[in-house]
Short mmCIF file of C-alpha atoms in Angstrom, two decimals:
data_model
loop_
_atom_site.label_atom_id
_atom_site.label_comp_id
_atom_site.label_asym_id
_atom_site.label_seq_id
_atom_site.Cartn_x
_atom_site.Cartn_y
_atom_site.Cartn_z
CA UNK P 1 44.71 48.52 -3.05
CA UNK P 2 41.53 47.02 -0.70
CA UNK P 3 39.52 49.44 -1.40
CA UNK P 4 39.65 48.80 -5.08
CA UNK P 5 39.60 45.03 -4.35
CA UNK P 6 36.04 45.70 -3.01
CA UNK P 7 34.84 48.16 -5.35
CA UNK P 8 36.45 45.15 -7.90
CA UNK P 9 33.80 43.00 -5.76
CA UNK P 10 30.66 44.45 -5.93
CA UNK P 11 30.72 45.13 -9.38
CA UNK P 12 31.16 41.48 -9.67
CA UNK P 13 28.02 40.58 -7.47
CA UNK P 14 25.93 43.21 -9.31
CA UNK P 15 27.32 42.53 -12.89
CA UNK P 16 24.06 39.53 -13.96
CA UNK P 17 26.15 37.72 -15.56
CA UNK P 18 28.95 36.66 -13.08
CA UNK P 19 25.98 35.74 -10.96
CA UNK P 20 23.81 33.53 -13.40
CA UNK P 21 27.66 31.23 -14.11
CA UNK P 22 28.24 30.96 -10.81
CA UNK P 23 24.28 29.34 -11.01
CA UNK P 24 25.31 27.21 -13.80
CA UNK P 25 28.62 26.43 -11.11
CA UNK P 26 26.29 25.67 -8.83
CA UNK P 27 24.26 23.62 -10.54
CA UNK P 28 26.57 21.32 -12.14
CA UNK P 29 27.31 18.13 -9.57
CA UNK P 30 24.08 18.21 -8.34
CA UNK P 31 21.16 15.27 -8.55
CA UNK P 32 17.98 16.00 -6.66
CA UNK P 33 15.20 19.46 -7.38
CA UNK P 34 14.74 20.98 -4.55
CA UNK P 35 19.00 20.62 -3.28
CA UNK P 36 19.82 22.41 -6.57
CA UNK P 37 17.53 24.72 -6.84
CA UNK P 38 18.85 25.34 -2.28
CA UNK P 39 22.13 25.71 -4.32
CA UNK P 40 21.29 29.15 -6.61
CA UNK P 41 19.04 30.61 -4.17
CA UNK P 42 21.21 33.06 -2.58
CA UNK P 43 22.82 34.25 -6.17
CA UNK P 44 18.87 34.46 -7.40
CA UNK P 45 18.99 36.48 -4.64
CA UNK P 46 21.57 38.68 -5.60
CA UNK P 47 20.28 39.60 -9.41
CA UNK P 48 16.43 40.36 -7.33
CA UNK P 49 14.45 40.75 -4.07
CA UNK P 50 12.52 37.46 -2.69
CA UNK P 51 10.69 36.31 -0.10
CA UNK P 52 9.07 33.14 -2.39
CA UNK P 53 11.20 31.02 -4.65
CA UNK P 54 9.81 28.14 -5.99
CA UNK P 55 10.70 26.02 -9.59
CA UNK P 56 6.91 24.89 -10.73
CA UNK P 57 7.18 21.17 -13.40
CA UNK P 58 4.72 20.08 -15.17
CA UNK P 59 4.21 15.86 -16.20
CA UNK P 60 4.80 14.90 -20.46
CA UNK P 61 1.28 15.11 -20.66
CA UNK P 62 0.95 18.63 -18.93
CA UNK P 63 -2.26 17.40 -16.57
CA UNK P 64 -0.51 17.40 -13.38
CA UNK P 65 2.62 19.45 -12.39
CA UNK P 66 5.14 18.98 -8.76
CA UNK P 67 6.21 22.03 -6.77
CA UNK P 68 9.45 22.93 -5.75
CA UNK P 69 9.99 25.28 -2.78
CA UNK P 70 13.10 26.73 -1.35
CA UNK P 71 12.70 29.61 1.96
CA UNK P 72 9.18 29.44 2.58
CA UNK P 73 6.77 26.65 2.60
CA UNK P 74 3.84 26.44 1.69
CA UNK P 75 0.91 23.17 0.06
CA UNK P 76 1.98 24.33 -3.19
CA UNK P 77 5.00 21.36 -2.23
CA UNK P 78 2.99 18.81 -0.07
CA UNK P 79 1.65 16.55 -3.09
CA UNK P 80 1.48 17.28 -6.99
CA UNK P 81 -1.85 18.83 -8.47
CA UNK P 82 -3.52 19.93 -11.42
CA UNK P 83 -2.37 21.84 -14.15
CA UNK P 84 -6.08 23.59 -14.51
CA UNK P 85 -5.94 24.49 -10.75
CA UNK P 86 -3.08 26.03 -11.05
CA UNK P 87 -2.79 30.90 -10.59
CA UNK P 88 -0.04 30.21 -13.63
CA UNK P 89 -1.53 27.98 -15.01
CA UNK P 90 -1.46 29.59 -18.85
CA UNK P 91 1.83 29.20 -18.64
CA UNK P 92 2.14 25.52 -18.08
CA UNK P 93 -0.63 25.35 -21.63
CA UNK P 94 2.31 27.34 -23.31
CA UNK P 95 -0.52 29.28 -24.12
CA UNK P 96 1.71 32.07 -22.47
CA UNK P 97 5.61 32.70 -21.88
CA UNK P 98 5.38 34.94 -18.37
CA UNK P 99 3.43 36.16 -16.42
CA UNK P 100 3.27 39.62 -13.84
CA UNK P 101 1.54 41.13 -11.36
CA UNK P 102 1.92 44.55 -8.47
CA UNK P 103 -0.18 42.38 -6.52
CA UNK P 104 -1.68 38.89 -7.39
CA UNK P 105 -3.53 39.03 -4.27
CA UNK P 106 -6.28 40.78 -6.11
CA UNK P 107 -5.27 39.95 -9.53
CA UNK P 108 -7.76 37.24 -11.06
CA UNK P 109 -4.73 35.94 -13.25
CA UNK P 110 -3.83 34.52 -10.13
CA UNK P 111 -6.94 34.38 -7.47
CA UNK P 112 -9.70 32.72 -9.47
CA UNK P 113 -12.30 29.91 -8.73
CA UNK P 114 -11.12 26.99 -8.08
CA UNK P 115 -7.46 28.16 -8.64
CA UNK P 116 -4.78 26.30 -5.57
CA UNK P 117 -3.79 30.49 -4.94
CA UNK P 118 -4.06 29.88 -0.53
CA UNK P 119 -0.59 30.53 -0.45
CA UNK P 120 -0.65 34.00 -2.46
CA UNK P 121 -3.38 34.80 -0.08
CA UNK P 122 -1.94 32.86 3.20
CA UNK P 123 1.75 34.72 2.97
CA UNK P 124 0.71 37.65 1.30
CA UNK P 125 3.34 37.28 -1.78
CA UNK P 126 1.85 40.15 -3.89
CA UNK P 127 4.48 40.89 -6.40
CA UNK P 128 5.19 37.88 -8.53
CA UNK P 129 7.47 37.27 -11.62
CA UNK P 130 6.27 33.82 -14.18
CA UNK P 131 8.56 32.96 -16.20
CA UNK P 132 8.38 29.53 -18.67
CA UNK P 133 10.71 26.94 -18.30
CA UNK P 134 11.97 25.65 -21.53
CA UNK P 135 13.82 22.91 -23.59
CA UNK P 136 13.49 22.68 -27.49
CA UNK P 137 10.46 24.96 -27.55
CA UNK P 138 8.67 22.64 -25.42
CA UNK P 139 7.28 24.17 -22.17
CA UNK P 140 8.86 22.03 -19.01
CA UNK P 141 7.71 24.37 -16.65
CA UNK P 142 7.79 27.44 -14.83
CA UNK P 143 10.87 29.94 -12.26
CA UNK P 144 8.52 32.19 -10.11
CA UNK P 145 10.17 34.73 -7.85
CA UNK P 146 7.48 36.42 -5.30
CA UNK P 147 7.64 39.23 -2.78
CA UNK P 148 5.79 41.17 -0.38
CA UNK P 149 5.85 43.81 -1.25
CA UNK P 150 4.05 45.40 -4.00
CA UNK P 151 4.33 46.49 -7.52
CA UNK P 152 8.07 45.35 -7.11
CA UNK P 153 8.93 44.13 -10.12
CA UNK P 154 9.35 45.86 -12.95
CA UNK P 155 10.39 45.33 -16.73
CA UNK P 156 14.48 44.62 -16.31
CA UNK P 157 13.36 42.69 -13.88
CA UNK P 158 11.68 39.86 -15.60
CA UNK P 159 14.33 39.84 -17.74
CA UNK P 160 16.77 38.87 -15.72
CA UNK P 161 13.63 36.47 -14.66
CA UNK P 162 14.35 34.97 -17.67
CA UNK P 163 17.61 35.09 -17.81
CA UNK P 164 17.34 32.74 -14.42
CA UNK P 165 14.58 30.54 -16.34
CA UNK P 166 16.68 29.57 -19.17
CA UNK P 167 19.53 28.66 -17.36
CA UNK P 168 17.56 26.00 -14.80
CA UNK P 169 15.69 24.83 -17.80
CA UNK P 170 18.22 22.64 -19.19
CA UNK P 171 19.54 21.20 -15.86
CA UNK P 172 16.39 20.47 -14.09
CA UNK P 173 15.00 18.59 -16.98
CA UNK P 174 17.97 16.44 -17.20
CA UNK P 175 17.74 15.94 -12.73
CA UNK P 176 13.28 15.10 -14.15
CA UNK P 177 14.51 13.01 -16.28
CA UNK P 178 17.47 11.30 -14.19
CA UNK P 179 14.17 11.35 -10.95
CA UNK P 180 11.08 9.62 -13.22
CA UNK P 181 14.15 7.04 -14.33
CA UNK P 182 15.26 5.89 -10.50
CA UNK P 183 11.43 6.20 -9.72
CA UNK P 184 10.44 3.60 -12.78
CA UNK P 185 13.24 1.62 -11.94
CA UNK P 186 11.95 1.12 -7.46
CA UNK P 187 8.46 0.50 -9.14
CA UNK P 188 9.82 -2.56 -11.44
CA UNK P 189 11.94 -4.35 -8.95
CA UNK P 190 8.87 -3.87 -6.62
CA UNK P 191 6.88 -5.15 -9.20
CA UNK P 192 9.45 -8.26 -9.42
CA UNK P 193 10.01 -8.06 -5.98
CA UNK P 194 6.22 -9.18 -5.53
CA UNK P 195 5.88 -11.70 -8.99
CA UNK P 196 9.30 -13.35 -6.74
CA UNK P 197 7.30 -13.57 -3.78
CA UNK P 198 4.38 -14.35 -6.13
CA UNK P 199 6.06 -16.95 -7.57
CA UNK P 200 7.57 -18.71 -4.49
CA UNK P 201 3.95 -18.34 -3.00
CA UNK P 202 2.27 -20.45 -5.55
CA UNK P 203 5.44 -23.00 -5.32
CA UNK P 204 4.78 -23.78 -1.79
CA UNK P 205 0.95 -23.82 -1.40
CA UNK P 206 1.61 -26.61 -4.53
CA UNK P 207 3.93 -28.19 -1.77
CA UNK P 208 1.51 -28.05 0.54
CA UNK P 209 -1.87 -28.98 -1.42
CA UNK P 210 0.89 -32.73 -2.40
CA UNK P 211 0.63 -32.76 1.79
CA UNK P 212 -2.14 -32.48 2.00
CA UNK P 213 -3.21 -35.29 -1.24
CA UNK P 214 -0.47 -37.18 0.69
CA UNK P 215 -2.02 -37.63 3.46
CA UNK P 216 -5.93 -37.79 2.86
CA UNK P 217 -4.61 -40.81 -0.14
CA UNK P 218 -2.29 -42.41 4.28
CA UNK P 219 -5.85 -41.77 5.98
CA UNK P 220 -7.39 -43.53 3.31
CA UNK P 221 -5.25 -46.64 3.19
CA UNK P 222 -4.83 -47.02 6.94
CA UNK P 223 -8.34 -46.72 8.01
CA UNK P 224 -10.81 -46.40 5.20
CA UNK P 225 -9.07 -49.29 2.73
CA UNK P 226 -8.73 -51.51 6.15
CA UNK P 227 -11.89 -51.15 7.62
CA UNK P 228 -13.35 -51.80 4.35
CA UNK P 229 -11.12 -55.35 4.47
CA UNK P 230 -11.51 -56.29 7.98
CA UNK P 231 -16.02 -55.82 7.01
CA UNK P 232 -15.48 -57.36 4.10
CA UNK P 233 -13.36 -60.33 6.06
CA UNK P 234 -16.29 -60.29 8.79
CA UNK P 235 -19.21 -61.05 5.36
CA UNK P 236 -17.16 -63.64 4.86
CA UNK P 237 -17.44 -64.96 8.26
CA UNK P 238 -21.33 -63.48 8.56
CA UNK P 239 -23.78 -66.67 10.30
CA UNK P 240 -25.49 -65.78 12.91
CA UNK P 241 -28.20 -62.35 12.53
CA UNK P 242 -26.39 -60.26 15.68
CA UNK P 243 -22.88 -60.69 13.45
CA UNK P 244 -24.62 -58.84 10.61
CA UNK P 245 -25.85 -56.38 13.37
CA UNK P 246 -22.33 -56.38 13.68
CA UNK P 247 -21.01 -55.78 10.65
CA UNK P 248 -23.86 -53.01 9.69
CA UNK P 249 -21.67 -50.95 12.60
CA UNK P 250 -19.59 -51.20 11.15
CA UNK P 251 -19.99 -50.04 7.48
CA UNK P 252 -21.44 -46.98 9.46
CA UNK P 253 -18.59 -46.12 11.66
CA UNK P 254 -16.34 -45.90 8.23
CA UNK P 255 -19.19 -44.35 6.02
CA UNK P 256 -18.31 -41.08 9.25
CA UNK P 257 -15.12 -42.09 8.62
CA UNK P 258 -14.72 -41.55 4.97
CA UNK P 259 -17.49 -38.42 6.01
CA UNK P 260 -14.38 -36.38 7.99
CA UNK P 261 -12.18 -36.80 5.15
CA UNK P 262 -14.38 -35.48 2.48
CA UNK P 263 -15.68 -32.68 5.61
CA UNK P 264 -11.66 -31.99 5.26
CA UNK P 265 -11.16 -31.94 2.36
CA UNK P 266 -13.86 -29.80 1.05
CA UNK P 267 -15.28 -27.53 3.92
CA UNK P 268 -18.96 -28.03 3.73
CA UNK P 269 -19.85 -26.81 6.93
CA UNK P 270 -18.77 -23.17 5.12
CA UNK P 271 -21.28 -23.69 1.86
CA UNK P 272 -23.79 -24.30 3.90
CA UNK P 273 -23.91 -23.05 7.41
CA UNK P 274 -21.57 -19.69 6.36
CA UNK P 275 -17.46 -19.07 8.28
CA UNK P 276 -18.76 -18.02 11.79
CA UNK P 277 -20.95 -21.08 11.93
CA UNK P 278 -18.52 -23.09 10.56
CA UNK P 279 -15.74 -22.35 12.52
CA UNK P 280 -18.07 -22.80 15.47
CA UNK P 281 -18.66 -26.42 14.57
CA UNK P 282 -14.69 -27.06 14.15
CA UNK P 283 -13.74 -25.24 17.51
CA UNK P 284 -15.92 -28.18 18.92
CA UNK P 285 -14.85 -30.39 17.63
CA UNK P 286 -11.58 -30.10 17.91
CA UNK P 287 -11.77 -29.12 21.58
CA UNK P 288 -13.41 -32.67 22.26
CA UNK P 289 -13.94 -31.72 26.00
CA UNK P 290 -16.24 -28.37 25.49
CA UNK P 291 -17.54 -28.25 28.84
CA UNK P 292 -13.64 -28.29 29.94
CA UNK P 293 -13.31 -25.13 26.96
CA UNK P 294 -14.10 -21.48 27.06
CA UNK P 295 -14.93 -20.87 23.40
CA UNK P 296 -16.03 -17.76 21.52
CA UNK P 297 -16.19 -17.11 17.90
CA UNK P 298 -17.89 -14.06 16.49
CA UNK P 299 -18.49 -11.54 13.73
CA UNK P 300 -18.45 -7.66 13.60
CA UNK P 301 -18.94 -7.89 10.36
CA UNK P 302 -22.41 -9.24 9.41
CA UNK P 303 -21.55 -12.15 7.51
CA UNK P 304 -18.85 -9.87 5.26
CA UNK P 305 -16.44 -13.09 5.23
CA UNK P 306 -19.25 -14.61 3.63
CA UNK P 307 -18.83 -12.08 0.96
CA UNK P 308 -15.86 -12.26 -0.30
CA UNK P 309 -15.49 -15.01 -3.44
CA UNK P 310 -14.32 -18.25 -2.85
CA UNK P 311 -10.80 -18.62 -2.46
CA UNK P 312 -10.13 -16.06 -0.22
CA UNK P 313 -13.17 -17.33 1.82
CA UNK P 314 -11.82 -20.59 1.90
CA UNK P 315 -8.45 -19.29 2.82
CA UNK P 316 -9.20 -17.75 5.60
CA UNK P 317 -11.05 -20.37 7.12
CA UNK P 318 -8.24 -22.94 6.49
CA UNK P 319 -6.03 -19.85 8.76
CA UNK P 320 -8.64 -20.18 11.47
CA UNK P 321 -8.61 -23.70 11.62
CA UNK P 322 -5.49 -24.94 11.32
CA UNK P 323 -4.93 -21.79 14.70
CA UNK P 324 -7.73 -23.25 16.59
CA UNK P 325 -5.74 -27.11 16.14
CA UNK P 326 -2.63 -25.46 17.68
CA UNK P 327 -4.70 -23.68 20.30
CA UNK P 328 -6.79 -26.84 20.97
CA UNK P 329 -3.93 -29.75 20.00
CA UNK P 330 -0.91 -28.76 20.96
CA UNK P 331 -1.16 -25.23 23.23
CA UNK P 332 -3.13 -26.84 25.75
CA UNK P 333 -5.61 -24.22 25.64
CA UNK P 334 -9.01 -23.83 28.05
CA UNK P 335 -9.85 -20.56 26.87
CA UNK P 336 -9.45 -19.72 22.23
CA UNK P 337 -11.51 -17.02 21.25
CA UNK P 338 -12.24 -15.71 17.47
CA UNK P 339 -13.16 -12.21 16.74
CA UNK P 340 -13.78 -11.25 13.61
CA UNK P 341 -14.02 -7.10 12.66
CA UNK P 342 -14.12 -3.97 10.27
CA UNK P 343 -10.82 -1.91 10.86
CA UNK P 344 -9.29 1.19 8.20
CA UNK P 345 -10.80 -0.94 4.56
CA UNK P 346 -9.15 -4.08 6.49
CA UNK P 347 -10.78 -7.18 7.64
CA UNK P 348 -9.65 -8.99 11.19
CA UNK P 349 -9.77 -12.31 11.15
CA UNK P 350 -8.08 -13.09 15.15
CA UNK P 351 -7.79 -15.98 16.52
CA UNK P 352 -6.66 -16.30 20.76
CA UNK P 353 -5.53 -18.70 23.26
CA UNK P 354 -4.53 -18.83 26.77
CA UNK P 355 -2.36 -22.42 26.39
CA UNK P 356 1.50 -22.01 26.80
CA UNK P 357 2.50 -21.20 22.75
CA UNK P 358 4.01 -23.20 19.91
CA UNK P 359 7.18 -23.81 21.28
CA UNK P 360 9.03 -26.99 21.12
CA UNK P 361 8.79 -27.73 24.23
CA UNK P 362 5.50 -27.00 24.36
CA UNK P 363 4.40 -28.74 21.03
CA UNK P 364 6.59 -31.96 22.11
CA UNK P 365 6.81 -34.38 19.39
CA UNK P 366 5.15 -32.48 17.07
CA UNK P 367 7.43 -29.33 16.98
CA UNK P 368 7.79 -30.20 12.91
CA UNK P 369 3.96 -30.17 12.63
CA UNK P 370 3.57 -27.27 13.72
CA UNK P 371 5.61 -25.06 12.74
CA UNK P 372 4.59 -26.62 9.49
CA UNK P 373 1.43 -25.21 10.08
CA UNK P 374 1.92 -21.86 11.00
CA UNK P 375 4.24 -21.79 7.82
CA UNK P 376 1.42 -23.19 5.99
CA UNK P 377 -1.19 -20.44 7.24
CA UNK P 378 1.79 -17.94 6.60
CA UNK P 379 1.67 -18.87 3.02
CA UNK P 380 -2.67 -18.86 2.56
CA UNK P 381 -1.80 -15.02 3.41
CA UNK P 382 0.18 -14.48 1.03
CA UNK P 383 -1.55 -15.69 -2.17
CA UNK P 384 -4.29 -13.46 -1.06
CA UNK P 385 -2.64 -10.42 -0.03
CA UNK P 386 -3.09 -10.23 3.90
CA UNK P 387 -1.39 -9.57 6.76
CA UNK P 388 -0.58 -12.65 9.42
CA UNK P 389 0.82 -11.63 12.23
CA UNK P 390 1.57 -14.56 15.49
CA UNK P 391 2.33 -13.18 19.42
CA UNK P 392 3.06 -15.32 22.27
CA UNK P 393 1.84 -13.53 25.28
CA UNK P 394 -0.30 -14.08 27.87
CA UNK P 395 -0.78 -17.40 24.93
CA UNK P 396 -1.38 -17.11 21.48
CA UNK P 397 -2.40 -14.56 19.34
CA UNK P 398 -2.74 -15.18 15.25
CA UNK P 399 -4.30 -11.98 13.10
CA UNK P 400 -4.79 -11.36 9.64
CA UNK P 401 -5.94 -8.10 8.14
CA UNK P 402 -6.63 -8.46 4.63
CA UNK P 403 -6.95 -5.54 2.73
CA UNK P 404 -10.59 -5.04 1.10
CA UNK P 405 -11.76 -3.21 -2.57
CA UNK P 406 -13.19 0.09 -2.89
CA UNK P 407 -16.08 0.77 -0.67
CA UNK P 408 -14.32 -1.20 2.55
CA UNK P 409 -17.91 -3.06 2.84
CA UNK P 410 -17.79 -6.52 1.42
CA UNK P 411 -21.66 -6.58 2.87
CA UNK P 412 -22.77 -4.18 1.17
CA UNK P 413 -21.93 -6.83 -2.66
CA UNK P 414 -23.74 -9.26 -0.96
CA UNK P 415 -26.80 -6.86 -0.39
CA UNK P 416 -26.61 -5.64 -3.87
CA UNK P 417 -26.70 -9.24 -5.15
CA UNK P 418 -29.18 -10.67 -3.20
CA UNK P 419 -31.83 -7.05 -3.71
CA UNK P 420 -31.43 -8.10 -7.45
CA UNK P 421 -32.06 -11.86 -7.23
CA UNK P 422 -35.35 -11.15 -5.70
#
């Protein structure tokens, strides 16, 4: 009885129909392409000898193909590649239904100039049989079986691989459609998240602008308007020339206050002298005691910030302004540095100080103003798609990383503009 059972089991193992049914059974319930291919590898090996097995699927336009491998891992599955460079491009272009070779390493159909045939040479995949996988008459990819042994496959092998491809095709077509739907859902979710982030950023910026407008209004009301009212009264009572001189001096002070408010609202220094010089002037104004503070502004980009679009440049300037103000007025720093550099297609701006940080104990009564300033810096960075980081170890360090467009060097555009103007 045991001998009969063993004979019956061996007959089932060599029966192609039984193996095909088992392949269908293994595929049931699979939700990922590579896992599905792994699940049927053993059954395929029962039908023909293989050293390498892969499924190559093409996109809807037939331009790109993606390879899923089991067993040997080659560069074919590292990333999608152009169909035009595939050794089986004629199958993927729906020109032929199969290819077979006893030594693909020397077969010009597989190894030709421009072909991605490196895995064939590296792993010595001599015997190859490649069969189109079709759904509703359209080629969706190919099933590819290879062996290091030359002249191993024949017409009988080809038929078996065709039967396997017919079984696999609808399953893999469905799995690929599911994968694309999942990727599309992820892309949509990311787009919605970005849109919501921009919406929140715009809302926060509107709030910041409203606060800025209120601050300017209060400055004008509490200082400039009060000064003008006092000057008007002084003029009404002025009799002696010295009184008139005092009024003129007060008017000059009032004009200076107006200039300060205007410079705060619109960074004219930035427009006139450029990013690095404007920051250096602001640093000196913010510190007050210049002799007792070490100040350093360095630009390793050859004026790259000034070649950015005005909105981005002003946002970076405002971030640096806020960081400098916090260092000088709230952190008690006596060493403040600003550095602008290019790194990995990014512009990096770092504001560092040796102060006591921006926590509640350091900020004292101005805690809300400091934390609000940090929030404003984050918002400005978000709106120009820059990365913002703040660390407080051995002082405070604010770092902004701005991704640059293709080319990575804004000074190139600036030089081209200057040449065109000349």
